[in-house]
PDB file of C-alpha atoms in Angstrom:
ATOM      1  CA  MET A   1     -39.333 163.089-109.370  1.00 75.00           C
ATOM      2  CA  GLN A   2     -41.358 161.597-112.320  1.00 84.00           C
ATOM      3  CA  LYS A   3     -42.472 159.579-109.842  1.00 88.00           C
ATOM      4  CA  VAL A   4     -43.793 162.319-107.236  1.00 91.00           C
ATOM      5  CA  ILE A   5     -45.666 163.722-110.189  1.00 92.00           C
ATOM      6  CA  HIS A   6     -47.808 160.673-111.195  1.00 93.00           C
ATOM      7  CA  ILE A   7     -48.312 160.331-107.590  1.00 94.00           C
ATOM      8  CA  ALA A   8     -49.716 163.544-107.621  1.00 94.00           C
ATOM      9  CA  TYR A   9     -51.920 163.077-110.534  1.00 95.00           C
ATOM     10  CA  LEU A  10     -53.497 160.054-108.494  1.00 95.00           C
ATOM     11  CA  ILE A  11     -54.138 161.999-105.454  1.00 96.00           C
ATOM     12  CA  LEU A  12     -56.389 165.214-107.802  1.00 95.00           C
ATOM     13  CA  VAL A  13     -58.116 162.117-109.037  1.00 96.00           C
ATOM     14  CA  LEU A  14     -59.037 160.787-106.031  1.00 95.00           C
ATOM     15  CA  ASP A  15     -59.462 164.191-104.672  1.00 95.00           C
ATOM     16  CA  ILE A  16     -61.703 165.008-107.332  1.00 95.00           C
ATOM     17  CA  THR A  17     -63.960 162.093-107.526  1.00 95.00           C
ATOM     18  CA  SER A  18     -64.743 162.513-103.598  1.00 92.00           C
ATOM     19  CA  LEU A  19     -65.695 166.077-104.620  1.00 90.00           C
ATOM     20  CA  PHE A  20     -68.311 165.585-107.060  1.00 92.00           C
ATOM     21  CA  ALA A  21     -69.027 162.103-105.048  1.00 91.00           C
ATOM     22  CA  GLN A  22     -70.424 164.614-102.896  1.00 87.00           C
ATOM     23  CA  PHE A  23     -72.498 166.657-105.261  1.00 85.00           C
ATOM     24  CA  SER A  24     -74.192 164.110-105.428  1.00 83.00           C
ATOM     25  CA  ILE A  25     -74.914 163.121-102.163  1.00 87.00           C
ATOM     26  CA  THR A  26     -76.215 166.021-100.939  1.00 88.00           C
ATOM     27  CA  PRO A  27     -78.910 166.567-103.243  1.00 86.00           C
ATOM     28  CA  TYR A  28     -80.590 163.157-102.261  1.00 84.00           C
ATOM     29  CA  LEU A  29     -79.842 163.955 -98.143  1.00 88.00           C
ATOM     30  CA  ALA A  30     -81.370 167.803 -98.650  1.00 88.00           C
ATOM     31  CA  LYS A  31     -84.319 166.243-100.014  1.00 87.00           C
ATOM     32  CA  ARG A  32     -84.699 163.500 -97.012  1.00 87.00           C
ATOM     33  CA  LEU A  33     -84.130 166.660 -94.614  1.00 88.00           C
ATOM     34  CA  GLY A  34     -86.786 168.839 -95.763  1.00 89.00           C
ATOM     35  CA  PHE A  35     -85.250 171.351 -98.449  1.00 88.00           C
ATOM     36  CA  ASP A  36     -86.758 173.335-100.796  1.00 86.00           C
ATOM     37  CA  THR A  37     -84.685 174.352-103.811  1.00 85.00           C
ATOM     38  CA  ILE A  38     -84.452 177.706-102.202  1.00 89.00           C
ATOM     39  CA  TRP A  39     -82.539 176.489 -99.562  1.00 88.00           C
ATOM     40  CA  PHE A  40     -80.824 174.101-101.190  1.00 88.00           C
ATOM     41  CA  GLY A  41     -79.323 177.081-102.635  1.00 89.00           C
ATOM     42  CA  TYR A  42     -78.309 178.672 -99.294  1.00 90.00           C
ATOM     43  CA  LEU A  43     -76.567 175.368 -98.555  1.00 90.00           C
ATOM     44  CA  GLN A  44     -74.323 175.042-101.966  1.00 88.00           C
ATOM     45  CA  THR A  45     -73.717 179.075-101.796  1.00 91.00           C
ATOM     46  CA  THR A  46     -72.101 178.177 -97.892  1.00 91.00           C
ATOM     47  CA  VAL A  47     -69.610 175.946 -99.343  1.00 90.00           C
ATOM     48  CA  GLY A  48     -68.510 178.543-102.058  1.00 90.00           C
ATOM     49  CA  ILE A  49     -68.120 181.477 -99.572  1.00 94.00           C
ATOM     50  CA  ILE A  50     -66.292 178.740 -97.334  1.00 94.00           C
ATOM     51  CA  GLN A  51     -63.754 178.317 -99.677  1.00 92.00           C
ATOM     52  CA  LEU A  52     -63.704 181.265-101.023  1.00 93.00           C
ATOM     53  CA  LEU A  53     -62.246 182.878 -97.827  1.00 94.00           C
ATOM     54  CA  GLY A  54     -60.202 179.651 -97.232  1.00 94.00           C
ATOM     55  CA  GLY A  55     -57.909 179.624-100.547  1.00 93.00           C
ATOM     56  CA  PRO A  56     -56.195 182.977 -99.273  1.00 94.00           C
ATOM     57  CA  VAL A  57     -55.048 181.169 -96.008  1.00 94.00           C
ATOM     58  CA  PHE A  58     -54.853 178.067 -97.362  1.00 94.00           C
ATOM     59  CA  GLY A  59     -52.272 179.609 -99.999  1.00 91.00           C
ATOM     60  CA  ARG A  60     -50.527 181.044 -98.119  1.00 93.00           C
ATOM     61  CA  PHE A  61     -50.435 178.004 -94.947  1.00 94.00           C
ATOM     62  CA  ALA A  62     -48.875 176.255 -98.427  1.00 91.00           C
ATOM     63  CA  ASP A  63     -46.265 179.009 -99.300  1.00 91.00           C
ATOM     64  CA  LEU A  64     -44.762 178.897 -95.268  1.00 92.00           C
ATOM     65  CA  HIS A  65     -45.369 174.662 -94.168  1.00 92.00           C
ATOM     66  CA  GLY A  66     -44.818 173.235 -97.556  1.00 91.00           C
ATOM     67  CA  ALA A  67     -46.896 171.040-100.677  1.00 91.00           C
ATOM     68  CA  ARG A  68     -46.709 167.350 -98.169  1.00 93.00           C
ATOM     69  CA  ALA A  69     -48.486 169.400 -94.941  1.00 94.00           C
ATOM     70  CA  ALA A  70     -51.105 171.419 -97.421  1.00 94.00           C
ATOM     71  CA  LEU A  71     -52.342 168.824 -99.021  1.00 95.00           C
ATOM     72  CA  THR A  72     -52.322 166.923 -95.983  1.00 96.00           C
ATOM     73  CA  LEU A  73     -54.280 169.713 -94.277  1.00 96.00           C
ATOM     74  CA  SER A  74     -57.074 169.508 -97.470  1.00 96.00           C
ATOM     75  CA  SER A  75     -56.880 165.738 -97.846  1.00 96.00           C
ATOM     76  CA  LEU A  76     -57.953 165.544 -93.963  1.00 96.00           C
ATOM     77  CA  SER A  77     -60.461 168.608 -94.385  1.00 96.00           C
ATOM     78  CA  SER A  78     -61.955 166.594 -96.607  1.00 96.00           C
ATOM     79  CA  ALA A  79     -62.715 163.321 -94.218  1.00 96.00           C
ATOM     80  CA  VAL A  80     -63.749 165.415 -91.739  1.00 96.00           C
ATOM     81  CA  TYR A  81     -66.415 166.661 -93.677  1.00 96.00           C
ATOM     82  CA  PHE A  82     -67.455 163.749 -95.480  1.00 96.00           C
ATOM     83  CA  VAL A  83     -67.792 162.163 -91.801  1.00 96.00           C
ATOM     84  CA  ILE A  84     -69.667 165.335 -90.781  1.00 95.00           C
ATOM     85  CA  LEU A  85     -72.079 164.899 -93.761  1.00 93.00           C
ATOM     86  CA  GLY A  86     -72.675 161.335 -93.203  1.00 92.00           C
ATOM     87  CA  CYS A  87     -73.970 161.946 -89.866  1.00 93.00           C
ATOM     88  CA  ALA A  88     -75.697 164.472 -90.533  1.00 91.00           C
ATOM     89  CA  THR A  89     -79.441 163.996 -89.608  1.00 90.00           C
ATOM     90  CA  ASN A  90     -80.712 167.756 -89.353  1.00 91.00           C
ATOM     91  CA  VAL A  91     -80.458 170.587 -91.038  1.00 90.00           C
ATOM     92  CA  PRO A  92     -77.948 172.279 -88.652  1.00 91.00           C
ATOM     93  CA  LEU A  93     -75.473 169.651 -88.692  1.00 92.00           C
ATOM     94  CA  LEU A  94     -75.960 169.198 -92.629  1.00 92.00           C
ATOM     95  CA  PHE A  95     -74.024 173.385 -92.505  1.00 93.00           C
ATOM     96  CA  ILE A  96     -71.824 172.418 -90.582  1.00 93.00           C
ATOM     97  CA  SER A  97     -70.462 169.749 -92.367  1.00 93.00           C
ATOM     98  CA  LYS A  98     -70.040 172.344 -95.282  1.00 92.00           C
ATOM     99  CA  LEU A  99     -67.394 174.204 -92.829  1.00 94.00           C
ATOM    100  CA  PRO A 100     -63.921 172.058 -93.395  1.00 95.00           C
ATOM    101  CA  ALA A 101     -64.302 172.972 -97.109  1.00 94.00           C
ATOM    102  CA  VAL A 102     -62.249 176.074 -96.213  1.00 95.00           C
ATOM    103  CA  PHE A 103     -58.491 174.445 -96.594  1.00 95.00           C
ATOM    104  CA  MET A 104     -60.317 171.801 -99.392  1.00 95.00           C
ATOM    105  CA  HIS A 105     -57.755 172.735-101.960  1.00 94.00           C
ATOM    106  CA  GLY A 106     -56.025 169.899-103.515  1.00 93.00           C
ATOM    107  CA  MET A 107     -56.228 171.415-106.894  1.00 93.00           C
ATOM    108  CA  PRO A 108     -54.146 174.313-106.612  1.00 92.00           C
ATOM    109  CA  GLY A 109     -52.054 171.831-103.656  1.00 93.00           C
ATOM    110  CA  VAL A 110     -51.530 169.556-106.416  1.00 94.00           C
ATOM    111  CA  GLN A 111     -50.400 172.120-109.358  1.00 93.00           C
ATOM    112  CA  MET A 112     -47.993 173.874-106.228  1.00 91.00           C
ATOM    113  CA  VAL A 113     -46.684 169.883-107.005  1.00 92.00           C
ATOM    114  CA  VAL A 114     -46.704 169.730-110.755  1.00 93.00           C
ATOM    115  CA  THR A 115     -45.051 173.623-111.353  1.00 91.00           C
ATOM    116  CA  ASP A 116     -42.672 172.890-108.832  1.00 89.00           C
ATOM    117  CA  LEU A 117     -41.249 169.925-109.814  1.00 91.00           C
ATOM    118  CA  THR A 118     -41.518 170.196-114.312  1.00 89.00           C
ATOM    119  CA  GLU A 119     -38.783 171.805-116.278  1.00 88.00           C
ATOM    120  CA  PRO A 120     -40.294 175.188-117.871  1.00 87.00           C
ATOM    121  CA  GLY A 121     -40.086 173.300-121.105  1.00 88.00           C
ATOM    122  CA  ASN A 122     -42.662 170.592-119.196  1.00 87.00           C
ATOM    123  CA  ARG A 123     -44.876 172.779-117.647  1.00 89.00           C
ATOM    124  CA  ALA A 124     -46.823 173.316-119.595  1.00 89.00           C
ATOM    125  CA  SER A 125     -48.063 169.557-120.501  1.00 91.00           C
ATOM    126  CA  ALA A 126     -47.813 168.914-117.733  1.00 90.00           C
ATOM    127  CA  LEU A 127     -50.120 171.394-116.285  1.00 91.00           C
ATOM    128  CA  GLY A 128     -52.578 170.058-119.064  1.00 91.00           C
ATOM    129  CA  ARG A 129     -52.861 166.802-117.272  1.00 93.00           C
ATOM    130  CA  LEU A 130     -54.075 168.204-114.596  1.00 94.00           C
ATOM    131  CA  GLY A 131     -57.479 168.907-116.280  1.00 92.00           C
ATOM    132  CA  LEU A 132     -57.612 165.187-117.718  1.00 94.00           C
ATOM    133  CA  CYS A 133     -57.103 164.385-113.521  1.00 95.00           C
ATOM    134  CA  PHE A 134     -59.916 166.454-113.387  1.00 95.00           C
ATOM    135  CA  GLY A 135     -62.376 165.130-116.335  1.00 94.00           C
ATOM    136  CA  VAL A 136     -61.762 161.526-114.517  1.00 95.00           C
ATOM    137  CA  GLY A 137     -62.525 162.276-111.350  1.00 95.00           C
ATOM    138  CA  MET A 138     -65.733 164.072-112.105  1.00 94.00           C
ATOM    139  CA  ILE A 139     -67.136 161.364-114.069  1.00 94.00           C
ATOM    140  CA  MET A 140     -66.473 158.295-111.648  1.00 94.00           C
ATOM    141  CA  GLY A 141     -67.093 160.914-108.284  1.00 93.00           C
ATOM    142  CA  SER A 142     -70.434 161.385-110.178  1.00 90.00           C
ATOM    143  CA  SER A 143     -70.809 157.723-110.819  1.00 91.00           C
ATOM    144  CA  LEU A 144     -69.647 156.625-107.377  1.00 91.00           C
ATOM    145  CA  GLY A 145     -71.866 159.464-105.296  1.00 89.00           C
ATOM    146  CA  GLY A 146     -75.723 158.598-107.109  1.00 87.00           C
ATOM    147  CA  SER A 147     -74.821 154.686-107.521  1.00 90.00           C
ATOM    148  CA  LEU A 148     -73.925 154.530-103.575  1.00 91.00           C
ATOM    149  CA  SER A 149     -75.947 156.533-102.299  1.00 88.00           C
ATOM    150  CA  THR A 150     -79.085 154.867-104.246  1.00 87.00           C
ATOM    151  CA  ARG A 151     -77.986 151.296-103.269  1.00 91.00           C
ATOM    152  CA  TYR A 152     -76.891 152.383 -99.778  1.00 91.00           C
ATOM    153  CA  GLY A 153     -77.968 155.253 -98.418  1.00 90.00           C
ATOM    154  CA  GLU A 154     -76.522 159.048 -98.082  1.00 90.00           C
ATOM    155  CA  SER A 155     -74.712 157.937 -94.976  1.00 91.00           C
ATOM    156  CA  PHE A 156     -72.972 155.146 -96.895  1.00 93.00           C
ATOM    157  CA  ALA A 157     -71.395 157.166 -99.565  1.00 93.00           C
ATOM    158  CA  ALA A 158     -70.343 160.030 -97.495  1.00 94.00           C
ATOM    159  CA  PHE A 159     -68.315 157.494 -95.227  1.00 95.00           C
ATOM    160  CA  VAL A 160     -66.952 155.857 -98.539  1.00 94.00           C
ATOM    161  CA  ALA A 161     -65.435 159.535 -99.747  1.00 94.00           C
ATOM    162  CA  ALA A 162     -63.929 159.837 -96.488  1.00 95.00           C
ATOM    163  CA  ALA A 163     -62.369 156.816 -96.379  1.00 95.00           C
ATOM    164  CA  GLY A 164     -61.176 158.039-100.159  1.00 94.00           C
ATOM    165  CA  SER A 165     -60.006 161.516 -98.321  1.00 95.00           C
ATOM    166  CA  LEU A 166     -58.192 159.364 -96.193  1.00 96.00           C
ATOM    167  CA  LEU A 167     -56.263 157.393 -98.521  1.00 96.00           C
ATOM    168  CA  ASN A 168     -55.635 160.255-100.119  1.00 95.00           C
ATOM    169  CA  ALA A 169     -53.233 161.693 -96.749  1.00 96.00           C
ATOM    170  CA  ALA A 170     -51.746 158.868 -96.762  1.00 96.00           C
ATOM    171  CA  LEU A 171     -50.272 158.926-100.294  1.00 96.00           C
ATOM    172  CA  VAL A 172     -49.330 162.598 -99.575  1.00 95.00           C
ATOM    173  CA  VAL A 173     -47.452 161.979 -96.269  1.00 95.00           C
ATOM    174  CA  LYS A 174     -45.715 158.607 -98.111  1.00 93.00           C
ATOM    175  CA  PHE A 175     -44.925 160.823-101.427  1.00 93.00           C
ATOM    176  CA  ILE A 176     -44.988 164.149-101.722  1.00 92.00           C
ATOM    177  CA  PRO A 177     -41.401 166.184 -99.950  1.00 91.00           C
ATOM    178  CA  ALA A 178     -42.307 168.348 -97.538  1.00 84.00           C
ATOM    179  CA  HIS A 179     -40.377 171.337 -99.467  1.00 83.00           C
ATOM    180  CA  THR A 180     -41.232 170.989-102.931  1.00 80.00           C
ATOM    181  CA  LYS A 181     -39.068 173.596-104.507  1.00 73.00           C
ATOM    182  CA  LYS A 182     -35.575 173.105-102.029  1.00 58.00           C
ATOM    183  CA  TRP A 183     -36.169 169.257-103.548  1.00 55.00           C
ATOM    184  CA  ALA A 184     -36.994 170.408-106.663  1.00 53.00           C
ATOM    185  CA  GLU A 185     -33.973 172.856-106.214  1.00 57.00           C
ATOM    186  CA  THR A 186     -31.856 169.762-105.092  1.00 54.00           C
ATOM    187  CA  ASP A 187     -31.931 167.328-107.638  1.00 51.00           C
ATOM    188  CA  SER A 188     -31.816 169.952-110.098  1.00 48.00           C
ATOM    189  CA  ALA A 189     -28.191 170.831-108.155  1.00 45.00           C
ATOM    190  CA  THR A 190     -26.977 166.962-108.182  1.00 44.00           C
ATOM    191  CA  ASP A 191     -27.902 166.299-111.784  1.00 44.00           C
ATOM    192  CA  SER A 192     -25.965 169.850-112.927  1.00 43.00           C
ATOM    193  CA  TYR A 193     -23.176 168.606-110.648  1.00 39.00           C
ATOM    194  CA  VAL A 194     -22.653 165.148-111.688  1.00 37.00           C
ATOM    195  CA  LEU A 195     -22.814 166.359-115.248  1.00 41.00           C
ATOM    196  CA  HIS A 196     -20.823 168.949-114.265  1.00 47.00           C
ATOM    197  CA  HIS A 197     -17.588 166.627-113.120  1.00 46.00           C
ATOM    198  CA  CYS A 198     -18.874 163.180-115.064  1.00 45.00           C
ATOM    199  CA  HIS A 199     -15.218 164.372-117.893  1.00 45.00           C
ATOM    200  CA  GLU A 200     -13.431 163.160-114.689  1.00 49.00           C
ATOM    201  CA  PHE A 201     -14.051 159.194-114.583  1.00 45.00           C
ATOM    202  CA  LEU A 202     -14.213 158.849-118.473  1.00 44.00           C
ATOM    203  CA  PRO A 203     -10.792 157.847-120.207  1.00 48.00           C
ATOM    204  CA  PRO A 204      -9.100 161.108-122.031  1.00 48.00           C
TER     205      PRO A 204
END
């Protein structure tokens, strides 16, 4: 169970790294396409509205289909987001690139995994480490996005972020249980059974 939680922390770091790389890529790209301050504000507002609308949909999807499906959807949406962003050569395509953000909710997905797989007594500290993961991803993403955009161009930086999102999807499919609630309950029941019957195997 601890291994899954540690993998979930890594998934969050990669997700936030890609997210903050986007914050470094988009201003360069918008400037190259002739955006002024007002239009750049419209672009960022569009992302906020799309994610606001997608939050409840993503939450319901996670409840119905489990953490693995939800995080896979988030990671693949992020990959599509960055691929379109890397191919954006005009204003309409730049706005279209923001549409996959409707399902980009890696943080809530990882919170779901950590909450389901930790004991109540350890849950607060386990969730608190998500803040550390967020900070690490923020630093890495900002530095990576800015450096790659400056040296190799915005498209290259976006495609690197897309590769990171695909790596995240692979980690989710490989390590995250399909339904963390059921998995945690089964694991807990097994432990209880072993503790309850261990006296049968002990010498009198």
